[in-house]
Amino acid sequence: MARPSLSLPLILMFPLLFHLAVAKTLKRDVKALNEIKASLGWRVVYAWVGDDPCGDGDHPPWSGVTCSTVGDYRVVTELEVYAVSIVGPFPTAVTNLLDLTRLDLHNNKLTGPIPPQIGRLKRLKILNLRWNKLQDVIPPEIGELKSLTHLYLSFNAFKGEIPKELAILPELRYLYLHENRFSGRIPAELGTLKNLRHLDVGNNHLVGTIRELIRLDGCFPALRNLYLNDNYLTGGVPAQLSNLTSLEILHLSHNRMTGIIPVGLAHMPRLTYL
């Protein structure tokens, strides 16, 4: 008996294969990535080969670039270019990658401020800029990143007050601001973040009292780790601190606080490090 023909299934599959073969990266993202490529220096240029950042038949996707298919196009969803000694200002063209969910430029030598256009990245969940030389104040537009869950800005030279706009990021879980030059008081409004698990503002120039920080009823309901060390905090350790029942780590050393340690701290159910 003759073998059944395979030509019909192949003909039916051909339009799908053709569609996948010609899917291109959105022109907006191609333009943005090429602008970034032009500004980041030879280390990135050497690894970014080809015309399409998401890859084509001749070249793989650019190193550190992750893409997803949306409709008839591919869009850049993750950009990770870290520990390659990038020198210069924050590449503003990044803010044209409107589908980014992760931006990781840590451990480089970026300078200058975070541009206010950062607020355009509405889908961004993870922003990692630690271990750079970024400076100036954090722009209030940071409060427009409503999907943000992780914010790493430690080991830079940011100054001014910690922006209250951070308190309107409903999904924020991890906030790392240590080893900067922040001054003023820590916004008590941060206590309204229902999902915040980790807050580190150590090694800055912050003033005020813990009582001011936790003055709002029901504040910091999910907070596990609180680092306030190496600042200029005054006053005492308030008994109300024991109301943070999820707290596991409390780091208060190298401040200017006085008074007694309230006995209530001994009864915090999860506290393991003091």
Short mmCIF file of C-alpha atoms in Angstrom, two decimals:
data_model
loop_
_atom_site.label_atom_id
_atom_site.label_comp_id
_atom_site.label_asym_id
_atom_site.label_seq_id
_atom_site.Cartn_x
_atom_site.Cartn_y
_atom_site.Cartn_z
CA MET A 1 0.00 0.00 0.00
CA ALA A 2 1.35 3.44 -0.94
CA ARG A 3 2.48 5.78 1.86
CA PRO A 4 0.12 8.69 2.59
CA SER A 5 1.21 12.01 1.14
CA LEU A 6 2.71 14.62 3.53
CA SER A 7 2.33 17.48 1.08
CA LEU A 8 -1.04 18.74 2.35
CA PRO A 9 0.02 19.20 6.01
CA LEU A 10 3.21 20.93 4.89
CA ILE A 11 1.22 23.27 2.64
CA LEU A 12 -1.10 24.06 5.53
CA MET A 13 1.84 24.74 7.86
CA PHE A 14 3.69 26.97 5.38
CA PRO A 15 1.73 30.18 6.11
CA LEU A 16 2.45 29.78 9.85
CA LEU A 17 6.15 29.16 9.28
CA PHE A 18 6.31 32.12 6.90
CA HIS A 19 4.61 34.35 9.49
CA LEU A 20 7.11 33.36 12.18
CA ALA A 21 10.04 33.88 9.82
CA VAL A 22 9.12 37.43 8.91
CA ALA A 23 8.09 38.64 12.40
CA LYS A 24 10.20 41.71 13.09
CA THR A 25 10.97 43.77 16.11
CA LEU A 26 8.83 46.89 16.49
CA LYS A 27 10.57 49.80 14.78
CA ARG A 28 10.24 51.91 17.92
CA ASP A 29 12.31 49.36 19.87
CA VAL A 30 14.87 48.89 17.08
CA LYS A 31 15.46 52.65 16.98
CA ALA A 32 15.74 52.87 20.76
CA LEU A 33 18.18 49.96 21.02
CA ASN A 34 20.39 51.42 18.29
CA GLU A 35 20.45 54.77 20.09
CA ILE A 36 21.41 52.94 23.28
CA LYS A 37 24.06 51.00 21.37
CA ALA A 38 25.56 54.25 20.09
CA SER A 39 25.78 55.70 23.60
CA LEU A 40 27.02 52.74 25.66
CA GLY A 41 30.47 52.16 24.18
CA TRP A 42 32.47 49.44 22.52
CA ARG A 43 31.84 46.68 25.10
CA VAL A 44 28.15 46.60 24.20
CA VAL A 45 28.67 47.31 20.50
CA TYR A 46 30.95 44.29 20.26
CA ALA A 47 28.21 41.97 21.57
CA TRP A 48 25.29 43.58 19.71
CA VAL A 49 25.56 42.27 16.15
CA GLY A 50 22.93 42.41 13.41
CA ASP A 51 20.12 44.75 12.53
CA ASP A 52 17.38 43.18 14.68
CA PRO A 53 17.94 43.32 18.49
CA CYS A 54 15.59 40.36 18.91
CA GLY A 55 17.55 38.27 16.41
CA ASP A 56 16.97 37.18 12.83
CA GLY A 57 17.88 34.24 10.65
CA ASP A 58 21.57 35.17 10.63
CA HIS A 59 22.15 36.46 14.17
CA PRO A 60 20.89 35.60 17.66
CA PRO A 61 19.22 38.21 19.89
CA TRP A 62 21.54 40.87 21.23
CA SER A 63 23.19 39.94 24.51
CA GLY A 64 21.07 41.04 27.46
CA VAL A 65 17.99 41.72 25.32
CA THR A 66 14.84 39.63 25.87
CA CYS A 67 11.89 39.93 23.52
CA SER A 68 8.27 38.75 23.40
CA THR A 69 5.84 38.51 20.52
CA VAL A 70 2.84 40.83 20.64
CA GLY A 71 0.54 40.46 17.66
CA ASP A 72 2.58 40.70 14.47
CA TYR A 73 5.67 42.18 16.14
CA ARG A 74 8.29 41.42 18.72
CA VAL A 75 8.91 43.91 21.51
CA VAL A 76 11.76 44.25 24.00
CA THR A 77 10.60 43.23 27.48
CA GLU A 78 13.92 42.95 29.35
CA LEU A 79 17.23 44.80 29.08
CA GLU A 80 20.14 43.60 31.21
CA VAL A 81 23.49 45.29 30.58
CA TYR A 82 25.44 45.14 33.83
CA ALA A 83 29.05 44.94 35.04
CA VAL A 84 30.55 46.09 31.72
CA SER A 85 31.93 49.46 32.88
CA ILE A 86 29.46 51.59 30.92
CA VAL A 87 30.48 55.24 31.28
CA GLY A 88 28.29 58.29 30.78
CA PRO A 89 24.78 59.52 31.51
CA PHE A 90 21.72 57.33 31.91
CA PRO A 91 20.68 56.37 28.35
CA THR A 92 17.41 58.25 27.93
CA ALA A 93 16.51 56.16 24.87
CA VAL A 94 15.74 53.33 27.30
CA THR A 95 12.53 55.14 28.19
CA ASN A 96 11.24 54.52 24.65
CA LEU A 97 11.13 50.77 25.31
CA LEU A 98 7.57 51.00 26.56
CA ASP A 99 7.11 47.25 27.05
CA LEU A 100 10.04 46.80 29.42
CA THR A 101 9.32 44.77 32.54
CA ARG A 102 12.96 44.53 33.71
CA LEU A 103 15.75 47.10 33.39
CA ASP A 104 19.09 46.12 34.89
CA LEU A 105 22.08 48.44 34.43
CA HIS A 106 23.76 47.76 37.78
CA ASN A 107 27.49 47.79 38.48
CA ASN A 108 28.50 50.24 35.78
CA LYS A 109 29.73 53.85 35.83
CA LEU A 110 26.59 55.74 34.85
CA THR A 111 26.52 59.37 35.96
CA GLY A 112 24.02 62.21 36.17
CA PRO A 113 20.35 61.98 37.12
CA ILE A 114 17.62 59.51 36.32
CA PRO A 115 15.66 61.30 33.57
CA PRO A 116 12.03 62.22 34.29
CA GLN A 117 11.03 60.20 31.20
CA ILE A 118 11.50 57.10 33.36
CA GLY A 119 7.81 57.49 34.20
CA ARG A 120 6.92 56.28 30.69
CA LEU A 121 7.83 52.68 31.56
CA LYS A 122 4.39 51.76 32.88
CA ARG A 123 5.00 47.99 32.66
CA LEU A 124 8.34 48.03 34.51
CA LYS A 125 8.48 45.62 37.45
CA ILE A 126 12.20 45.53 38.27
CA LEU A 127 14.53 48.55 38.11
CA ASN A 128 18.13 47.84 39.14
CA LEU A 129 20.57 50.77 38.98
CA ARG A 130 22.71 50.03 42.04
CA TRP A 131 26.50 50.32 42.04
CA ASN A 132 26.73 53.27 39.64
CA LYS A 133 27.60 56.95 40.07
CA LEU A 134 24.13 58.35 39.52
CA GLN A 135 23.36 61.58 41.34
CA ASP A 136 20.91 64.42 41.87
CA VAL A 137 17.38 63.87 43.20
CA ILE A 138 15.12 60.98 42.24
CA PRO A 139 12.52 62.43 39.86
CA PRO A 140 8.92 62.47 41.11
CA GLU A 141 7.94 60.63 37.91
CA ILE A 142 9.21 57.48 39.64
CA GLY A 143 5.73 57.40 41.16
CA GLU A 144 4.23 56.62 37.75
CA LEU A 145 5.76 53.12 37.67
CA LYS A 146 2.65 51.47 39.09
CA SER A 147 3.79 47.92 38.24
CA LEU A 148 7.14 48.24 40.04
CA THR A 149 7.90 45.51 42.60
CA HIS A 150 11.70 45.84 43.03
CA LEU A 151 13.65 49.11 43.14
CA TYR A 152 17.43 48.98 43.60
CA LEU A 153 19.11 52.41 43.81
CA SER A 154 21.79 51.70 46.42
CA PHE A 155 25.48 52.60 46.14
CA ASN A 156 25.03 55.78 44.11
CA ALA A 157 25.18 59.47 44.98
CA PHE A 158 21.50 60.43 45.03
CA LYS A 159 20.73 63.41 47.23
CA GLY A 160 17.80 65.38 48.54
CA GLU A 161 14.79 63.89 50.24
CA ILE A 162 13.44 60.43 49.61
CA PRO A 163 10.49 61.18 47.30
CA LYS A 164 7.01 60.65 48.74
CA GLU A 165 5.95 59.45 45.29
CA LEU A 166 7.47 56.08 46.18
CA ALA A 167 4.51 55.63 48.51
CA ILE A 168 2.07 55.47 45.57
CA LEU A 169 3.63 52.36 44.03
CA PRO A 170 1.04 49.76 45.07
CA GLU A 171 3.05 46.68 44.08
CA LEU A 172 6.40 47.72 45.59
CA ARG A 173 7.95 44.95 47.69
CA TYR A 174 11.68 45.66 47.85
CA LEU A 175 13.15 49.16 48.24
CA TYR A 176 16.92 49.54 48.43
CA LEU A 177 18.15 53.11 48.94
CA HIS A 178 21.22 52.56 51.15
CA GLU A 179 24.67 54.05 50.57
CA ASN A 180 23.53 57.35 49.03
CA ARG A 181 23.36 60.97 50.21
CA PHE A 182 19.68 61.27 51.03
CA SER A 183 18.82 63.85 53.66
CA GLY A 184 15.71 64.98 55.51
CA ARG A 185 13.13 62.65 57.02
CA ILE A 186 12.01 59.25 55.83
CA PRO A 187 8.47 59.67 54.47
CA ALA A 188 5.96 58.11 56.84
CA GLU A 189 3.77 57.56 53.78
CA LEU A 190 5.96 54.57 52.91
CA GLY A 191 4.11 52.79 55.70
CA THR A 192 0.98 52.69 53.54
CA LEU A 193 2.64 50.27 51.09
CA LYS A 194 0.73 47.08 51.79
CA ASN A 195 3.22 44.80 50.00
CA LEU A 196 6.51 46.33 51.14
CA ARG A 197 8.71 43.61 52.64
CA HIS A 198 12.17 45.14 52.61
CA LEU A 199 13.15 48.76 53.32
CA ASP A 200 16.82 49.71 53.45
CA VAL A 201 17.74 53.39 53.86
CA GLY A 202 20.98 52.81 55.77
CA ASN A 203 24.16 54.84 55.28
CA ASN A 204 22.59 58.15 54.33
CA HIS A 205 22.19 61.53 56.04
CA LEU A 206 18.61 61.06 57.26
CA VAL A 207 17.22 62.74 60.36
CA GLY A 208 14.07 62.49 62.43
CA THR A 209 12.71 59.79 64.72
CA ILE A 210 11.35 56.28 64.38
CA ARG A 211 8.17 57.50 66.06
CA GLU A 212 7.57 59.84 63.12
CA LEU A 213 8.19 57.03 60.64
CA ILE A 214 5.63 54.66 62.15
CA ARG A 215 3.04 57.23 63.20
CA LEU A 216 0.33 56.03 60.80
CA ASP A 217 -2.08 53.38 62.10
CA GLY A 218 -1.53 49.93 60.63
CA CYS A 219 1.68 50.97 58.90
CA PHE A 220 4.11 48.57 57.25
CA PRO A 221 1.84 45.51 57.56
CA ALA A 222 4.08 43.19 55.49
CA LEU A 223 7.52 44.61 56.37
CA ARG A 224 10.07 41.93 57.23
CA ASN A 225 13.40 43.79 57.04
CA LEU A 226 14.00 47.36 58.22
CA TYR A 227 17.44 48.94 57.90
CA LEU A 228 17.79 52.44 59.38
CA ASN A 229 21.45 52.17 60.35
CA ASP A 230 24.21 54.75 59.87
CA ASN A 231 22.08 57.89 59.77
CA TYR A 232 21.39 60.77 62.16
CA LEU A 233 18.15 59.54 63.72
CA THR A 234 17.39 60.85 67.20
CA GLY A 235 14.85 60.16 69.92
CA GLY A 236 14.24 56.72 71.35
CA VAL A 237 13.03 53.33 70.24
CA PRO A 238 9.24 53.65 70.55
CA ALA A 239 7.16 50.86 72.06
CA GLN A 240 4.88 51.08 69.00
CA LEU A 241 7.64 49.43 67.00
CA SER A 242 6.43 46.10 68.35
CA ASN A 243 3.23 46.57 66.31
CA LEU A 244 5.25 45.64 63.20
CA THR A 245 4.54 41.98 63.80
CA SER A 246 5.98 40.75 60.49
CA LEU A 247 9.40 42.21 61.27
CA GLU A 248 12.33 39.76 61.19
CA ILE A 249 15.36 42.06 60.90
CA LEU A 250 15.72 45.45 62.62
CA HIS A 251 18.99 47.31 62.10
CA LEU A 252 19.31 50.60 64.04
CA SER A 253 23.04 50.86 64.79
CA HIS A 254 25.17 53.99 64.32
CA ASN A 255 22.53 56.65 64.91
CA ARG A 256 22.04 59.24 67.68
CA MET A 257 19.15 57.63 69.54
CA THR A 258 18.92 57.58 73.32
CA GLY A 259 16.73 56.13 76.05
CA ILE A 260 15.67 52.61 76.93
CA ILE A 261 14.87 49.66 74.69
CA PRO A 262 11.17 48.84 75.20
CA VAL A 263 10.46 45.38 76.56
CA GLY A 264 7.86 44.86 73.82
CA LEU A 265 10.63 44.15 71.33
CA ALA A 266 11.29 40.90 73.20
CA HIS A 267 7.80 39.69 72.30
CA MET A 268 7.84 40.39 68.57
CA PRO A 269 6.93 36.97 67.16
CA ARG A 270 9.29 36.87 64.14
CA LEU A 271 12.17 39.14 65.12
CA THR A 272 15.43 37.23 64.73
CA TYR A 273 18.02 39.96 64.18
CA LEU A 274 18.28 43.13 66.30
#
